[in-house]
Coordinates of N, CA, C and O in Angstrom, one line a residue:
M466 N -9.2 28.1 34.2 CA -10.4 28.1 33.4 C -9.9 28.9 32.0 O -10.6 28.6 31.1
K467 N -9.2 29.7 32.2 CA -8.7 30.7 30.9 C -8.2 30.1 30.0 O -8.5 30.0 28.8
C468 N -7.4 28.8 30.3 CA -6.7 28.1 29.2 C -7.7 27.3 28.6 O -7.6 27.0 27.3
R469 N -8.7 26.6 29.3 CA -9.7 25.8 28.6 C -10.7 26.6 27.7 O -11.1 26.1 26.7
S470 N -10.8 27.7 27.9 CA -11.8 28.6 27.0 C -10.8 29.0 25.8 O -11.4 29.0 24.4
W471 N -9.6 29.0 25.9 CA -8.7 29.3 24.6 C -8.4 28.0 24.0 O -8.4 28.2 22.7
A472 N -8.5 27.0 24.4 CA -8.3 25.6 23.9 C -9.6 25.3 23.1 O -9.6 24.9 22.0
T473 N -10.9 25.7 23.7 CA -12.1 25.6 23.0 C -12.1 26.6 21.8 O -12.7 26.2 20.7
L474 N -11.8 27.7 21.8 CA -11.7 28.7 20.8 C -10.8 28.1 19.8 O -11.3 28.3 18.8
V475 N -9.6 27.6 19.8 CA -8.7 27.2 18.8 C -9.3 26.2 18.5 O -9.3 26.0 16.8
L476 N -10.1 25.1 19.0 CA -10.8 24.1 18.4 C -11.8 24.7 17.3 O -11.9 24.1 16.2
L477 N -12.6 25.6 17.9 CA -13.7 26.0 16.9 C -13.3 26.7 15.8 O -13.8 26.7 14.6
L478 N -12.1 27.3 15.9 CA -11.4 28.0 14.7 C -10.9 26.8 13.7 O -11.1 27.1 12.6
L479 N -10.3 26.0 14.3 CA -9.8 25.0 13.4 C -11.0 24.1 12.6 O -10.9 23.9 11.4
V480 N -12.0 23.9 13.3 CA -13.2 23.5 12.6 C -13.9 24.3 11.6 O -14.2 23.8 10.4
G481 N -13.8 25.4 12.1 CA -14.3 26.7 11.1 C -13.7 26.7 9.7 O -14.0 27.2 8.7
L482 N -12.5 26.4 9.9 CA -11.3 26.5 8.8 C -11.6 25.4 7.5 O -11.2 25.4 6.4
G483 N -12.4 24.5 7.8 CA -12.8 23.5 6.9 C -13.4 24.1 5.5 O -13.7 25.4 5.6
R484 N -14.0 23.3 4.8 CA -14.7 23.7 3.5 C -16.1 24.7 4.1 O -17.0 23.9 4.6
A485 N -16.0 26.0 3.6 CA -17.0 26.7 4.0 C -18.4 26.5 3.2 O -19.5 26.8 3.9
D486 N -18.3 25.9 2.0 CA -19.4 25.6 1.4 C -20.2 24.2 1.6 O -21.1 23.8 1.2
G487 N -19.6 23.4 2.6 CA -20.2 22.3 3.3 C -20.0 21.1 2.2 O -20.4 20.2 2.4
R488 N -19.2 21.2 1.2 CA -19.0 20.1 0.4 C -18.0 19.3 0.7 O -16.9 19.7 1.5
S489 N -17.8 18.0 0.4 CA -16.8 17.1 0.9 C -15.7 17.2 -0.1 O -16.1 17.7 -1.5
I490 N -14.4 16.9 0.1 CA -13.5 16.9 -0.8 C -13.4 15.5 -1.6 O -13.4 14.3 -0.7
E491 N -13.5 15.6 -2.8 CA -13.6 14.4 -3.6 C -12.3 13.7 -3.9 O -11.3 14.4 -3.9
P492 N -12.4 12.4 -3.9 CA -10.9 11.7 -4.0 C -10.2 11.9 -5.3 O -11.1 12.2 -6.5
Q493 N -9.0 11.9 -5.4 CA -8.4 12.1 -6.6 C -8.4 10.9 -7.4 O -8.5 9.8 -7.1
T494 N -8.6 10.8 -8.8 CA -9.0 9.9 -9.6 C -7.7 10.0 -10.9 O -7.3 11.2 -11.2
G495 N -7.6 9.0 -11.5 CA -6.5 8.9 -12.5 C -7.2 9.4 -13.9 O -6.7 9.7 -14.7
G496 N -8.4 9.7 -13.8 CA -9.1 10.1 -15.0 C -10.7 9.6 -14.9 O -11.0 9.2 -14.0
A497 N -11.4 9.9 -15.9 CA -12.8 9.5 -15.9 C -13.0 8.3 -15.7 O -12.5 7.5 -16.6
G498 N -13.9 7.8 -14.9 CA -14.3 6.5 -14.7 C -13.2 5.4 -14.0 O -13.4 4.1 -13.9
T499 N -12.2 5.9 -13.5 CA -11.0 5.3 -12.9 C -11.4 5.3 -11.3 O -12.0 6.2 -11.0
S500 N -10.7 4.1 -10.7 CA -10.9 4.2 -9.1 C -10.0 5.3 -8.6 O -9.1 5.8 -9.2
P501 N -10.0 5.6 -7.5 CA -9.1 6.6 -6.8 C -7.9 6.0 -6.7 O -7.4 4.9 -6.5
R502 N -6.8 7.0 -6.7 CA -5.6 6.8 -6.5 C -5.2 6.7 -4.9 O -6.0 7.5 -4.2
W503 N -4.2 6.0 -4.5 CA -3.7 6.0 -3.3 C -3.2 7.4 -2.8 O -2.2 7.9 -3.7
T504 N -3.4 8.1 -1.7 CA -2.4 9.2 -1.3 C -1.4 8.8 -0.5 O -0.6 9.2 -0.5
V505 N -1.5 7.7 0.1 CA -0.7 7.2 0.8 C -0.7 5.6 0.8 O -1.6 5.0 1.0
R506 N 0.3 5.0 0.3 CA 0.3 3.6 -0.3 C 0.4 2.7 0.9 O 1.2 3.0 1.8
P507 N -0.5 1.8 1.2 CA -0.1 1.0 2.1 C 1.3 -0.1 2.1 O 1.7 -0.3 0.9
M508 N 1.9 -0.1 3.2 CA 3.2 -0.8 3.1 C 3.3 -2.3 3.7 O 2.7 -2.5 4.8
N509 N 4.1 -3.1 2.9 CA 4.2 -4.3 3.5 C 5.6 -4.2 4.4 O 6.6 -3.8 3.9
V510 N 5.4 -4.5 5.7 CA 6.5 -4.3 6.6 C 6.8 -5.7 7.3 O 6.0 -6.5 7.4
N511 N 8.1 -5.9 7.7 CA 8.6 -7.0 8.3 C 8.1 -8.5 7.5 O 8.2 -9.4 7.9
C512 N 8.4 -8.2 6.1 CA 8.0 -9.4 5.3 C 9.6 -9.9 5.0 O 10.5 -9.1 5.0
P513 N 9.6 -11.3 4.9 CA 10.8 -11.8 4.4 C 11.6 -11.1 3.2 O 10.7 -10.7 2.3
Q514 N 12.7 -11.0 3.1 CA 13.4 -10.4 1.9 C 13.3 -11.4 0.8 O 13.6 -12.6 0.8
P515 N 13.2 -10.8 -0.5 CA 13.3 -11.8 -1.7 C 14.7 -12.5 -1.8 O 15.5 -12.0 -1.6
S516 N 14.6 -13.7 -2.3 CA 15.7 -14.6 -2.4 C 15.4 -15.3 -3.6 O 14.2 -16.0 -3.5
C517 N 16.3 -15.8 -4.5 CA 16.1 -16.5 -5.8 C 17.0 -17.7 -5.8 O 17.9 -17.9 -6.8
I518 N 17.2 -18.5 -4.6 CA 18.2 -19.5 -4.6 C 17.9 -20.9 -4.5 O 18.2 -21.7 -5.4
T519 N 16.9 -21.2 -3.7 CA 16.5 -22.5 -3.5 C 15.2 -22.7 -4.4 O 14.5 -21.7 -4.9
A520 N 14.8 -23.9 -4.6 CA 13.7 -24.3 -5.3 C 12.2 -23.7 -4.6 O 11.3 -23.2 -5.3
K521 N 12.3 -23.5 -3.3 CA 11.2 -23.0 -2.8 C 11.1 -21.4 -2.9 O 10.2 -20.9 -3.1
D522 N 12.3 -20.9 -2.8 CA 12.4 -19.3 -3.2 C 11.7 -19.2 -4.6 O 11.1 -18.2 -4.8
L523 N 12.3 -20.0 -5.5 CA 11.8 -19.8 -6.9 C 10.4 -19.8 -7.2 O 9.7 -19.2 -8.0
N524 N 9.7 -20.6 -6.2 CA 8.2 -20.7 -6.5 C 7.4 -19.9 -5.3 O 6.1 -20.0 -5.2
T525 N 8.1 -18.9 -4.8 CA 7.5 -18.1 -3.8 C 7.4 -16.7 -4.5 O 8.2 -16.3 -5.2
L526 N 6.1 -16.0 -4.4 CA 6.0 -14.7 -4.5 C 6.3 -13.8 -3.4 O 6.0 -14.1 -2.2
W527 N 7.0 -12.8 -3.6 CA 7.5 -12.3 -2.3 C 7.0 -10.7 -2.3 O 6.6 -10.2 -3.1
A528 N 6.7 -10.2 -1.1 CA 6.3 -8.8 -0.8 C 7.1 -7.7 -1.2 O 8.4 -7.9 -0.8
S529 N 6.6 -6.6 -1.9 CA 7.3 -5.5 -2.2 C 7.1 -4.6 -1.3 O 5.9 -4.7 -0.6
P530 N 8.1 -3.7 -0.7 CA 7.5 -2.4 0.2 C 6.2 -1.9 -0.1 O 5.4 -1.7 0.7
D531 N 6.0 -1.8 -1.3 CA 4.8 -1.0 -1.8 C 3.5 -2.2 -2.0 O 3.9 -3.2 -2.9
A532 N 2.5 -2.4 -1.2 CA 1.7 -3.4 -1.2 C 0.9 -3.7 -2.5 O 0.4 -4.7 -2.7
T533 N 1.0 -2.7 -3.4 CA 0.1 -2.6 -4.7 C 1.2 -3.5 -5.7 O 0.6 -3.8 -6.7
Q534 N 2.3 -4.0 -5.4 CA 3.2 -4.7 -6.1 C 3.7 -6.2 -5.3 O 3.7 -6.1 -4.1
Y535 N 4.2 -7.0 -6.2 CA 4.8 -8.2 -5.6 C 6.1 -8.5 -6.5 O 6.2 -7.9 -7.6
I536 N 7.0 -9.4 -6.0 CA 8.2 -9.7 -6.6 C 8.2 -11.2 -6.8 O 7.8 -11.9 -6.0
R537 N 8.5 -11.5 -8.0 CA 8.8 -13.1 -8.3 C 10.1 -13.4 -8.7 O 10.8 -12.4 -9.4
C538 N 10.7 -14.6 -8.8 CA 11.8 -15.0 -9.5 C 11.6 -15.3 -11.0 O 10.8 -16.0 -11.1
R539 N 12.5 -15.0 -11.7 CA 12.4 -15.5 -13.1 C 13.9 -15.5 -13.6 O 14.7 -15.2 -13.0
P540 N 13.9 -16.5 -14.6 CA 15.2 -16.9 -15.2 C 16.0 -15.6 -15.9 O 15.1 -14.9 -16.5
A541 N 17.1 -15.5 -15.6 CA 17.9 -14.4 -16.1 C 18.5 -14.9 -17.6 O 19.0 -16.1 -17.7
P542 N 18.8 -14.1 -18.4 CA 19.6 -14.8 -19.6 C 21.0 -15.3 -19.3 O 21.6 -15.9 -20.3
T543 N 21.6 -14.9 -18.2 CA 22.8 -15.3 -17.8 C 22.7 -16.9 -17.1 O 23.9 -17.5 -17.0
G544 N 21.5 -17.5 -17.1 CA 21.3 -18.7 -16.6 C 21.2 -18.9 -15.0 O 20.8 -19.8 -14.5
Y545 N 21.4 -17.8 -14.5 CA 21.2 -17.4 -13.2 C 19.5 -17.1 -13.0 O 18.6 -17.0 -14.0
W546 N 19.0 -16.6 -11.7 CA 17.8 -16.0 -11.5 C 17.6 -14.6 -11.1 O 18.8 -14.3 -10.4
M547 N 16.6 -13.8 -11.4 CA 16.4 -12.6 -11.1 C 15.2 -12.3 -10.5 O 14.3 -13.0 -10.7
I548 N 15.0 -11.0 -9.8 CA 13.7 -10.7 -9.4 C 12.9 -9.8 -10.3 O 13.5 -9.2 -11.1
E549 N 11.7 -10.1 -10.2 CA 11.0 -9.1 -11.4 C 9.7 -8.5 -10.6 O 9.2 -9.3 -9.8
L550 N 9.5 -7.4 -10.7 CA 8.5 -6.5 -9.9 C 7.2 -6.6 -10.8 O 7.4 -6.1 -11.8
N551 N 6.2 -7.0 -10.3 CA 4.9 -7.1 -10.9 C 3.8 -6.3 -10.1 O 4.0 -6.3 -8.9
S552 N 2.9 -6.0 -10.8 CA 1.6 -5.1 -10.1 C 0.6 -6.0 -10.0 O 0.0 -6.8 -10.8
C553 N -0.2 -5.6 -8.7 CA -1.5 -6.2 -8.6 C -2.5 -5.6 -9.4 O -2.3 -4.3 -10.0
A554 N -3.5 -6.3 -9.5 CA -4.9 -5.7 -10.3 C -5.2 -4.4 -9.5 O -5.0 -4.4 -8.3
P555 N -5.8 -3.4 -10.1 CA -6.1 -2.1 -9.5 C -7.3 -2.5 -8.5 O -8.1 -3.4 -8.6
G556 N -7.1 -1.9 -7.2 CA -8.0 -2.1 -6.2 C -7.5 -3.3 -5.3 O -8.4 -3.7 -4.2
T557 N -6.6 -4.0 -5.5 CA -5.9 -5.0 -4.7 C -4.5 -4.9 -4.0 O -3.9 -4.1 -4.7
L558 N -4.4 -5.5 -3.2 CA -3.0 -5.4 -2.4 C -2.5 -6.8 -2.2 O -3.2 -7.5 -2.0
F559 N -1.0 -6.9 -2.3 CA -0.3 -8.2 -2.2 C -0.3 -8.7 -0.7 O 0.2 -7.9 0.1
Q560 N -0.5 -10.0 -0.2 CA -0.7 -10.2 1.0 C 0.4 -11.5 1.0 O 0.2 -12.8 0.4
F561 N 1.6 -11.6 1.6 CA 2.4 -12.5 1.4 C 1.9 -13.8 1.8 O 2.2 -14.8 1.5
S562 N 1.3 -13.9 3.1 CA 0.7 -14.9 3.5 C -0.2 -15.9 2.8 O -0.4 -17.0 2.9
R563 N -0.8 -15.1 1.9 CA -1.8 -15.9 1.2 C -1.2 -16.1 -0.2 O -1.8 -16.8 -1.0
Q564 N 0.0 -15.3 -0.5 CA 0.5 -15.6 -1.8 C -0.3 -15.2 -3.1 O -0.2 -15.8 -4.1
T565 N -1.0 -14.1 -2.8 CA -1.8 -13.5 -3.9 C -2.4 -12.1 -3.6 O -2.0 -11.5 -2.4
C566 N -2.6 -11.4 -4.5 CA -3.4 -9.9 -4.4 C -4.7 -10.3 -3.9 O -5.7 -11.0 -4.4
V567 N -5.2 -9.4 -2.9 CA -6.5 -9.6 -2.2 C -7.1 -8.2 -2.2 O -6.5 -7.1 -2.4
G568 N -8.5 -8.3 -2.1 CA -9.2 -7.0 -2.1 C -8.6 -6.1 -0.6 O -8.1 -6.7 0.3
T569 N -8.7 -4.9 -0.7 CA -8.2 -3.9 0.4 C -8.9 -4.1 1.6 O -8.2 -4.0 2.8
R570 N -10.0 -4.7 1.7 CA -10.7 -5.1 3.1 C -10.0 -6.2 3.7 O -10.3 -6.5 4.9
N571 N -9.5 -7.1 3.0 CA -9.1 -8.5 3.3 C -7.6 -8.5 3.6 O -7.0 -9.7 3.8
W572 N -6.8 -7.4 3.1 CA -5.3 -7.1 3.3 C -4.9 -7.0 4.7 O -5.5 -6.3 5.4
S573 N -3.9 -7.8 5.0 CA -3.0 -7.3 6.2 C -1.6 -7.6 5.8 O -1.4 -8.4 5.0
S574 N -0.7 -6.6 6.5 CA 0.6 -6.7 6.3 C 1.2 -8.2 6.7 O 0.6 -8.8 7.3
C575 N 2.4 -8.4 6.3 CA 3.1 -9.4 6.8 C 3.1 -10.0 8.3 O 3.3 -9.0 9.1

């Protein structure tokens, strides 16, 4: 029973260490009138690796590990193909299965 009362006391202390004035913590923003910045960026995991070899590869948008970006193949000055990193519009994330950037509520990883 003694252990349970200590656990309760520790829990109450941790809860009490929150903001004493009762205000919530505001999200970080990039400036006046902009949307909140990600504190932890969503990650695309288990997606296929980018490749710029076949015609199908060249017409595919590839997932970047950072879901706010995607990769596409583009011609290189050498005559070969290279990958190019592009950003999604603010507030959207790249979804490989749909081949487009979607709203955060509609996004799922690969």
